[in-house]
Amino acid sequence: MRKYVWIIIGVILAVYFLTGVYQVGPSEVALLKTFGKFTAVVPSGIHYHLPYPFQSHVKVDVTTVRKIEIGFRSVQRGDRISYESVPGESIMITGDNNLVSVEAVVQYRVKDPVAYAFNITEADSIVRFTTESVLREKVAMRNIDDVLTVGRDEIGLETAKMLQKILDSYDCGIKIENVYLQEVVPPEPVVNAFDDVNNARQNKERLINEARKYANDIVPKAQGQAQEILRQAEAYAQEVYLKALGEAKRFDEILEEYTKAPDITRKRMLLDALQSILEKVQNKIIFVGNAGSLNVLNISDILKEMGK
């Protein structure tokens, strides 16, 4: 009888010590604890530690990339996956006080298994709430046009950078791989109003472009006309100047001749003036009174005698 008792005790002890055998998967590491205190990191493979309560272990997947959804949830229905919106997370306020629906995906993995296993609980909730907070801050720093267009990628990068900094301050042992903004659209209740605003804005841009096109057409023409008028004015000024210069030179020449022979020069000037007048008159005949009689003189004959 005592023999069987020892055999049973031996089997129980064997089973007890066999509970210390454990296997670590290829993507995992095991954190070994002795009397509840962390003592070692164990790589993948089959290992053994003393049974509970002496030693125990915690497995952590350190290679799988985890995904957190912000603003929506993936729902498995049979073989198909559908998506459900979560307005409480997705609706955000932009810097110009507009509402926008932002759906994002955060990818992360474990970079420090010890910190991940012993410093935090519910890692997914920490990542989700922190991401939502940072994302709201980044969206609030931009206007709605920027959020809907060119600012999307920048918001994702800035959110990932700040998120990593905050999680490191928590010593979570988490590495953020990416933050993607999936769908960024106006909320359903304001879509019509948003479309109206966009149409009005497009009309404004169209009218501005048409005005610029008209200005680009009319301004060069006006500038060309102005240049032509300016050139004509300059030519007229040059003509007047040269004419005045010629008259002044001619006056100097006449003055010089007058100084030498005043009577002759005076007569010549009178004759030149008379010739100038008569050239404009059709009937070149002058009546001259002399001692109470009248003589008819033909100015053409006089001009012939003068050799003109």
mmCIF file of C-alpha atoms in Angstrom:
data_model
loop_
_atom_site.group_PDB
_atom_site.id
_atom_site.type_symbol
_atom_site.label_atom_id
_atom_site.label_comp_id
_atom_site.label_asym_id
_atom_site.label_seq_id
_atom_site.Cartn_x
_atom_site.Cartn_y
_atom_site.Cartn_z
ATOM 1 C CA MET A 1 0.000 0.000 0.000
ATOM 2 C CA ARG A 2 2.784 2.474 0.912
ATOM 3 C CA LYS A 3 4.455 1.655 -2.393
ATOM 4 C CA TYR A 4 1.424 2.833 -4.361
ATOM 5 C CA VAL A 5 1.253 5.995 -2.326
ATOM 6 C CA TRP A 6 4.831 6.900 -3.260
ATOM 7 C CA ILE A 7 4.113 6.105 -6.900
ATOM 8 C CA ILE A 8 1.108 8.449 -6.867
ATOM 9 C CA ILE A 9 3.129 11.154 -5.156
ATOM 10 C CA GLY A 10 5.887 10.697 -7.749
ATOM 11 C CA VAL A 11 3.394 11.011 -10.631
ATOM 12 C CA ILE A 12 1.884 14.152 -9.095
ATOM 13 C CA LEU A 13 5.332 15.696 -8.658
ATOM 14 C CA ALA A 14 6.272 14.761 -12.232
ATOM 15 C CA VAL A 15 3.099 16.358 -13.586
ATOM 16 C CA TYR A 16 3.727 19.413 -11.397
ATOM 17 C CA PHE A 17 7.281 19.895 -12.652
ATOM 18 C CA LEU A 18 6.202 19.294 -16.266
ATOM 19 C CA THR A 19 3.936 22.336 -16.013
ATOM 20 C CA GLY A 20 7.146 24.364 -16.209
ATOM 21 C CA VAL A 21 7.638 23.413 -19.866
ATOM 22 C CA TYR A 22 6.506 26.153 -22.247
ATOM 23 C CA GLN A 23 6.859 27.110 -25.888
ATOM 24 C CA VAL A 24 7.521 30.598 -27.298
ATOM 25 C CA GLY A 25 6.280 31.291 -30.841
ATOM 26 C CA PRO A 26 8.481 32.628 -33.699
ATOM 27 C CA SER A 27 7.028 36.131 -33.417
ATOM 28 C CA GLU A 28 7.087 36.152 -29.604
ATOM 29 C CA VAL A 29 9.409 36.540 -26.658
ATOM 30 C CA ALA A 30 8.684 35.318 -23.134
ATOM 31 C CA LEU A 31 9.287 37.433 -20.050
ATOM 32 C CA LEU A 32 10.351 35.145 -17.187
ATOM 33 C CA LYS A 33 9.275 36.080 -13.683
ATOM 34 C CA THR A 34 10.700 34.565 -10.490
ATOM 35 C CA PHE A 35 8.483 34.987 -7.410
ATOM 36 C CA GLY A 36 6.566 37.609 -9.446
ATOM 37 C CA LYS A 37 9.594 39.692 -10.364
ATOM 38 C CA PHE A 38 10.860 39.968 -13.929
ATOM 39 C CA THR A 39 14.189 38.191 -14.334
ATOM 40 C CA ALA A 40 14.842 37.429 -18.028
ATOM 41 C CA VAL A 41 13.721 37.704 -21.652
ATOM 42 C CA VAL A 42 13.413 34.292 -23.306
ATOM 43 C CA PRO A 43 13.541 33.997 -27.126
ATOM 44 C CA SER A 44 11.347 31.760 -29.302
ATOM 45 C CA GLY A 45 11.566 27.987 -28.828
ATOM 46 C CA ILE A 46 10.757 25.366 -26.148
ATOM 47 C CA HIS A 47 11.933 26.268 -22.626
ATOM 48 C CA TYR A 48 11.484 25.284 -19.011
ATOM 49 C CA HIS A 49 11.158 27.180 -15.760
ATOM 50 C CA LEU A 50 10.194 26.115 -12.248
ATOM 51 C CA PRO A 51 6.464 25.614 -11.838
ATOM 52 C CA TYR A 52 4.123 28.156 -10.290
ATOM 53 C CA PRO A 53 4.431 29.791 -7.747
ATOM 54 C CA PHE A 54 8.223 29.797 -8.112
ATOM 55 C CA GLN A 55 8.436 31.040 -11.666
ATOM 56 C CA SER A 56 6.034 32.088 -14.415
ATOM 57 C CA HIS A 57 6.230 33.746 -17.815
ATOM 58 C CA VAL A 58 4.366 36.233 -20.035
ATOM 59 C CA LYS A 59 4.443 35.991 -23.830
ATOM 60 C CA VAL A 60 4.571 39.157 -25.937
ATOM 61 C CA ASP A 61 4.228 39.305 -29.725
ATOM 62 C CA VAL A 62 7.001 41.698 -30.824
ATOM 63 C CA THR A 63 6.825 41.419 -34.637
ATOM 64 C CA THR A 64 3.128 41.633 -35.510
ATOM 65 C CA VAL A 65 1.977 45.090 -36.604
ATOM 66 C CA ARG A 66 -1.216 45.985 -34.741
ATOM 67 C CA LYS A 67 -3.929 48.227 -36.148
ATOM 68 C CA ILE A 68 -6.179 50.742 -34.401
ATOM 69 C CA GLU A 69 -9.141 52.327 -36.210
ATOM 70 C CA ILE A 70 -10.149 55.915 -35.426
ATOM 71 C CA GLY A 71 -13.611 57.125 -36.476
ATOM 72 C CA PHE A 72 -14.784 53.768 -37.851
ATOM 73 C CA ARG A 73 -14.788 50.035 -37.105
ATOM 74 C CA SER A 74 -14.299 47.046 -39.375
ATOM 75 C CA VAL A 75 -17.094 44.516 -38.923
ATOM 76 C CA GLN A 76 -16.745 40.928 -40.099
ATOM 77 C CA ARG A 77 -20.024 39.642 -41.557
ATOM 78 C CA GLY A 78 -19.479 36.122 -42.857
ATOM 79 C CA ASP A 79 -16.837 36.275 -45.525
ATOM 80 C CA ARG A 80 -17.290 39.996 -46.064
ATOM 81 C CA ILE A 81 -15.905 42.926 -44.128
ATOM 82 C CA SER A 82 -18.027 46.054 -43.758
ATOM 83 C CA TYR A 83 -17.289 49.366 -42.063
ATOM 84 C CA GLU A 84 -19.303 51.249 -39.476
ATOM 85 C CA SER A 85 -18.750 54.927 -38.813
ATOM 86 C CA VAL A 86 -18.147 56.182 -35.270
ATOM 87 C CA PRO A 87 -19.162 59.874 -35.425
ATOM 88 C CA GLY A 88 -18.123 60.437 -31.820
ATOM 89 C CA GLU A 89 -14.530 59.861 -32.876
ATOM 90 C CA SER A 90 -14.538 61.080 -36.472
ATOM 91 C CA ILE A 91 -16.231 64.506 -36.175
ATOM 92 C CA MET A 92 -13.602 67.186 -35.544
ATOM 93 C CA ILE A 93 -13.416 71.003 -35.690
ATOM 94 C CA THR A 94 -10.987 72.725 -38.019
ATOM 95 C CA GLY A 95 -9.103 75.935 -37.336
ATOM 96 C CA ASP A 96 -11.724 77.996 -39.215
ATOM 97 C CA ASN A 97 -14.576 76.519 -37.122
ATOM 98 C CA ASN A 98 -15.846 74.023 -39.702
ATOM 99 C CA LEU A 99 -16.818 70.427 -39.011
ATOM 100 C CA VAL A 100 -14.998 67.634 -40.779
ATOM 101 C CA SER A 101 -15.181 63.844 -40.534
ATOM 102 C CA VAL A 102 -11.723 62.289 -40.205
ATOM 103 C CA GLU A 103 -11.187 58.525 -40.247
ATOM 104 C CA ALA A 104 -7.681 57.248 -39.578
ATOM 105 C CA VAL A 105 -5.735 54.048 -39.072
ATOM 106 C CA VAL A 106 -2.806 53.714 -36.672
ATOM 107 C CA GLN A 107 -0.267 50.912 -37.072
ATOM 108 C CA TYR A 108 2.074 50.060 -34.230
ATOM 109 C CA ARG A 109 4.193 47.239 -32.858
ATOM 110 C CA VAL A 110 5.979 46.400 -29.631
ATOM 111 C CA LYS A 111 9.532 47.727 -29.401
ATOM 112 C CA ASP A 112 10.123 47.062 -25.670
ATOM 113 C CA PRO A 113 8.304 43.898 -24.482
ATOM 114 C CA VAL A 114 9.179 44.489 -20.816
ATOM 115 C CA ALA A 115 7.676 47.989 -20.748
ATOM 116 C CA TYR A 116 4.731 46.853 -22.877
ATOM 117 C CA ALA A 117 3.917 43.925 -20.546
ATOM 118 C CA PHE A 118 4.550 45.472 -17.131
ATOM 119 C CA ASN A 119 4.022 49.256 -17.495
ATOM 120 C CA ILE A 120 0.641 49.456 -19.218
ATOM 121 C CA THR A 121 -2.650 47.626 -19.606
ATOM 122 C CA GLU A 122 -5.076 47.922 -22.540
ATOM 123 C CA ALA A 123 -2.463 49.161 -24.978
ATOM 124 C CA ASP A 124 -5.012 49.483 -27.786
ATOM 125 C CA SER A 125 -7.139 51.885 -25.730
ATOM 126 C CA ILE A 126 -4.101 53.994 -24.846
ATOM 127 C CA VAL A 127 -3.069 54.235 -28.499
ATOM 128 C CA ARG A 128 -6.643 55.003 -29.630
ATOM 129 C CA PHE A 129 -7.357 57.739 -27.093
ATOM 130 C CA THR A 130 -3.926 59.348 -27.509
ATOM 131 C CA THR A 131 -4.192 59.290 -31.297
ATOM 132 C CA GLU A 132 -7.662 60.837 -31.256
ATOM 133 C CA SER A 133 -6.457 63.614 -28.954
ATOM 134 C CA VAL A 134 -3.399 64.424 -31.099
ATOM 135 C CA LEU A 135 -5.398 64.176 -34.328
ATOM 136 C CA ARG A 136 -8.003 66.656 -33.052
ATOM 137 C CA GLU A 137 -5.230 69.086 -32.128
ATOM 138 C CA LYS A 138 -3.598 68.830 -35.564
ATOM 139 C CA VAL A 139 -6.924 69.277 -37.398
ATOM 140 C CA ALA A 140 -7.751 72.309 -35.241
ATOM 141 C CA MET A 141 -4.493 73.946 -36.378
ATOM 142 C CA ARG A 142 -5.546 73.976 -40.066
ATOM 143 C CA ASN A 143 -8.436 75.325 -42.114
ATOM 144 C CA ILE A 144 -10.911 72.960 -43.740
ATOM 145 C CA ASP A 145 -9.508 73.339 -47.262
ATOM 146 C CA ASP A 146 -6.084 72.340 -46.044
ATOM 147 C CA VAL A 147 -7.477 69.347 -44.135
ATOM 148 C CA LEU A 148 -9.468 68.115 -47.136
ATOM 149 C CA THR A 149 -6.647 68.487 -49.682
ATOM 150 C CA VAL A 150 -2.907 68.947 -49.364
ATOM 151 C CA GLY A 151 -2.782 68.871 -45.572
ATOM 152 C CA ARG A 152 -3.931 65.262 -45.148
ATOM 153 C CA ASP A 153 -0.536 63.611 -45.467
ATOM 154 C CA GLU A 154 1.125 66.286 -43.350
ATOM 155 C CA ILE A 155 -1.450 65.783 -40.584
ATOM 156 C CA GLY A 156 -0.772 62.036 -40.630
ATOM 157 C CA LEU A 157 2.994 62.515 -40.364
ATOM 158 C CA GLU A 158 2.739 65.174 -37.652
ATOM 159 C CA THR A 159 0.272 63.035 -35.682
ATOM 160 C CA ALA A 160 2.547 59.985 -35.828
ATOM 161 C CA LYS A 161 5.527 62.038 -34.653
ATOM 162 C CA MET A 162 3.723 63.620 -31.720
ATOM 163 C CA LEU A 163 1.986 60.340 -30.822
ATOM 164 C CA GLN A 164 5.330 58.558 -30.593
ATOM 165 C CA LYS A 165 6.702 61.311 -28.358
ATOM 166 C CA ILE A 166 3.741 61.074 -25.963
ATOM 167 C CA LEU A 167 3.807 57.262 -25.802
ATOM 168 C CA ASP A 168 7.546 57.334 -25.105
ATOM 169 C CA SER A 169 6.839 59.669 -22.187
ATOM 170 C CA TYR A 170 4.423 56.996 -20.879
ATOM 171 C CA ASP A 171 7.170 54.342 -21.306
ATOM 172 C CA CYS A 172 4.702 52.108 -23.134
ATOM 173 C CA GLY A 173 7.259 50.153 -25.156
ATOM 174 C CA ILE A 174 5.260 50.924 -28.344
ATOM 175 C CA LYS A 175 6.610 52.027 -31.716
ATOM 176 C CA ILE A 176 4.214 53.867 -34.048
ATOM 177 C CA GLU A 177 4.742 52.663 -37.609
ATOM 178 C CA ASN A 178 2.220 54.809 -39.490
ATOM 179 C CA VAL A 179 -0.818 57.048 -39.109
ATOM 180 C CA TYR A 180 -2.990 57.067 -42.247
ATOM 181 C CA LEU A 181 -5.926 59.391 -42.788
ATOM 182 C CA GLN A 182 -8.391 57.130 -44.586
ATOM 183 C CA GLU A 183 -11.417 59.283 -45.386
ATOM 184 C CA VAL A 184 -11.579 63.036 -44.766
ATOM 185 C CA VAL A 185 -14.945 64.503 -45.801
ATOM 186 C CA PRO A 186 -17.521 66.994 -44.519
ATOM 187 C CA PRO A 187 -20.019 65.452 -42.070
ATOM 188 C CA GLU A 188 -23.196 64.102 -43.667
ATOM 189 C CA PRO A 189 -25.565 66.820 -42.255
ATOM 190 C CA VAL A 190 -23.489 69.643 -43.774
ATOM 191 C CA VAL A 191 -22.530 68.059 -47.114
ATOM 192 C CA ASN A 192 -25.089 70.111 -49.091
ATOM 193 C CA ALA A 193 -24.031 73.366 -47.457
ATOM 194 C CA PHE A 194 -20.390 72.484 -48.027
ATOM 195 C CA ASP A 195 -21.085 71.788 -51.715
ATOM 196 C CA ASP A 196 -22.826 75.171 -52.021
ATOM 197 C CA VAL A 197 -19.818 76.899 -50.505
ATOM 198 C CA ASN A 198 -17.479 75.043 -52.833
ATOM 199 C CA ASN A 199 -19.584 75.983 -55.867
ATOM 200 C CA ALA A 200 -19.603 79.627 -54.790
ATOM 201 C CA ARG A 201 -15.848 79.500 -54.286
ATOM 202 C CA GLN A 202 -15.323 77.950 -57.721
ATOM 203 C CA ASN A 203 -17.511 80.639 -59.279
ATOM 204 C CA LYS A 204 -15.443 83.268 -57.520
ATOM 205 C CA GLU A 205 -12.225 81.747 -58.883
ATOM 206 C CA ARG A 206 -13.757 81.553 -62.373
ATOM 207 C CA LEU A 207 -14.768 85.216 -62.330
ATOM 208 C CA ILE A 208 -11.348 86.249 -61.058
ATOM 209 C CA ASN A 209 -9.683 84.288 -63.838
ATOM 210 C CA GLU A 210 -11.975 85.860 -66.442
ATOM 211 C CA ALA A 211 -11.154 89.325 -65.087
ATOM 212 C CA ARG A 212 -7.447 88.544 -65.232
ATOM 213 C CA LYS A 213 -7.834 87.271 -68.784
ATOM 214 C CA TYR A 214 -9.611 90.500 -69.812
ATOM 215 C CA ALA A 215 -6.968 92.598 -68.058
ATOM 216 C CA ASN A 216 -4.177 90.663 -69.772
ATOM 217 C CA ASP A 217 -5.863 91.407 -73.099
ATOM 218 C CA ILE A 218 -6.677 95.102 -72.622
ATOM 219 C CA VAL A 219 -3.660 96.301 -70.662
ATOM 220 C CA PRO A 220 -1.023 95.470 -73.324
ATOM 221 C CA LYS A 221 -3.171 97.226 -75.946
ATOM 222 C CA ALA A 222 -3.494 100.331 -73.796
ATOM 223 C CA GLN A 223 0.231 100.273 -73.101
ATOM 224 C CA GLY A 224 0.941 99.992 -76.838
ATOM 225 C CA GLN A 225 -1.311 102.945 -77.626
ATOM 226 C CA ALA A 226 0.318 104.973 -74.856
ATOM 227 C CA GLN A 227 3.765 104.206 -76.274
ATOM 228 C CA GLU A 228 2.627 105.224 -79.772
ATOM 229 C CA ILE A 229 1.210 108.552 -78.506
ATOM 230 C CA LEU A 230 4.403 109.163 -76.573
ATOM 231 C CA ARG A 231 6.543 108.539 -79.637
ATOM 232 C CA GLN A 232 4.364 110.884 -81.720
ATOM 233 C CA ALA A 233 4.679 113.582 -79.058
ATOM 234 C CA GLU A 234 8.444 113.157 -78.953
ATOM 235 C CA ALA A 235 8.636 113.372 -82.750
ATOM 236 C CA TYR A 236 6.507 116.545 -82.772
ATOM 237 C CA ALA A 237 8.645 118.094 -80.038
ATOM 238 C CA GLN A 238 11.801 117.299 -82.028
ATOM 239 C CA GLU A 239 10.262 118.794 -85.163
ATOM 240 C CA VAL A 240 9.260 122.017 -83.372
ATOM 241 C CA TYR A 241 12.663 122.257 -81.766
ATOM 242 C CA LEU A 242 14.516 121.860 -85.069
ATOM 243 C CA LYS A 243 12.192 124.355 -86.765
ATOM 244 C CA ALA A 244 12.742 126.918 -84.004
ATOM 245 C CA LEU A 245 16.475 126.273 -84.229
ATOM 246 C CA GLY A 246 16.392 126.934 -87.982
ATOM 247 C CA GLU A 247 14.369 130.132 -87.533
ATOM 248 C CA ALA A 248 16.798 131.365 -84.916
ATOM 249 C CA LYS A 249 19.748 130.661 -87.225
ATOM 250 C CA ARG A 250 18.011 132.436 -90.099
ATOM 251 C CA PHE A 251 17.296 135.412 -87.844
ATOM 252 C CA ASP A 252 20.965 135.610 -86.890
ATOM 253 C CA GLU A 253 21.953 135.577 -90.561
ATOM 254 C CA ILE A 254 19.451 138.366 -91.377
ATOM 255 C CA LEU A 255 20.660 140.379 -88.397
ATOM 256 C CA GLU A 256 24.223 140.076 -89.607
ATOM 257 C CA GLU A 257 23.234 141.256 -93.088
ATOM 258 C CA TYR A 258 21.147 144.088 -91.623
ATOM 259 C CA THR A 259 24.114 145.279 -89.606
ATOM 260 C CA LYS A 260 26.212 145.472 -92.738
ATOM 261 C CA ALA A 261 23.578 147.107 -95.030
ATOM 262 C CA PRO A 262 20.394 148.169 -93.201
ATOM 263 C CA ASP A 263 18.532 149.788 -96.196
ATOM 264 C CA ILE A 264 19.180 146.970 -98.609
ATOM 265 C CA THR A 265 18.327 144.361 -96.062
ATOM 266 C CA ARG A 266 15.109 146.173 -95.087
ATOM 267 C CA LYS A 267 14.001 146.367 -98.734
ATOM 268 C CA ARG A 268 14.869 142.749 -99.269
ATOM 269 C CA MET A 269 12.847 141.789 -96.253
ATOM 270 C CA LEU A 270 9.889 143.824 -97.474
ATOM 271 C CA LEU A 271 10.100 142.252 -100.888
ATOM 272 C CA ASP A 272 10.343 138.794 -99.383
ATOM 273 C CA ALA A 273 7.303 139.509 -97.253
ATOM 274 C CA LEU A 274 5.417 140.913 -100.256
ATOM 275 C CA GLN A 275 6.359 137.888 -102.339
ATOM 276 C CA SER A 276 5.167 135.589 -99.628
ATOM 277 C CA ILE A 277 1.826 137.411 -99.508
ATOM 278 C CA LEU A 278 1.384 137.579 -103.288
ATOM 279 C CA GLU A 279 2.151 133.879 -103.730
ATOM 280 C CA LYS A 280 -0.993 133.219 -101.792
ATOM 281 C CA VAL A 281 -3.117 135.599 -103.937
ATOM 282 C CA GLN A 282 -4.486 134.509 -107.324
ATOM 283 C CA ASN A 283 -4.578 137.981 -108.965
ATOM 284 C CA LYS A 284 -1.078 139.261 -108.606
ATOM 285 C CA ILE A 285 -1.884 142.951 -109.489
ATOM 286 C CA ILE A 286 -1.327 146.027 -107.266
ATOM 287 C CA PHE A 287 -2.705 149.552 -107.759
ATOM 288 C CA VAL A 288 -0.302 152.293 -106.585
ATOM 289 C CA GLY A 289 -1.263 155.966 -106.232
ATOM 290 C CA ASN A 290 1.419 158.560 -107.308
ATOM 291 C CA ALA A 291 0.788 162.350 -107.288
ATOM 292 C CA GLY A 292 -2.963 161.959 -107.596
ATOM 293 C CA SER A 293 -2.847 159.314 -110.347
ATOM 294 C CA LEU A 294 -3.121 155.603 -110.325
ATOM 295 C CA ASN A 295 -0.743 153.171 -112.003
ATOM 296 C CA VAL A 296 -1.488 149.593 -112.526
ATOM 297 C CA LEU A 297 1.486 147.384 -111.842
ATOM 298 C CA ASN A 298 1.628 143.746 -112.702
ATOM 299 C CA ILE A 299 3.394 142.057 -109.841
ATOM 300 C CA SER A 300 4.328 139.135 -112.118
ATOM 301 C CA ASP A 301 6.377 141.472 -114.292
ATOM 302 C CA ILE A 302 8.048 142.887 -111.220
ATOM 303 C CA LEU A 303 8.911 139.405 -110.041
ATOM 304 C CA LYS A 304 10.332 138.552 -113.477
ATOM 305 C CA GLU A 305 12.518 141.653 -113.328
ATOM 306 C CA MET A 306 13.688 140.525 -109.899
ATOM 307 C CA GLY A 307 14.641 137.193 -111.446
ATOM 308 C CA LYS A 308 12.165 135.294 -109.448
#
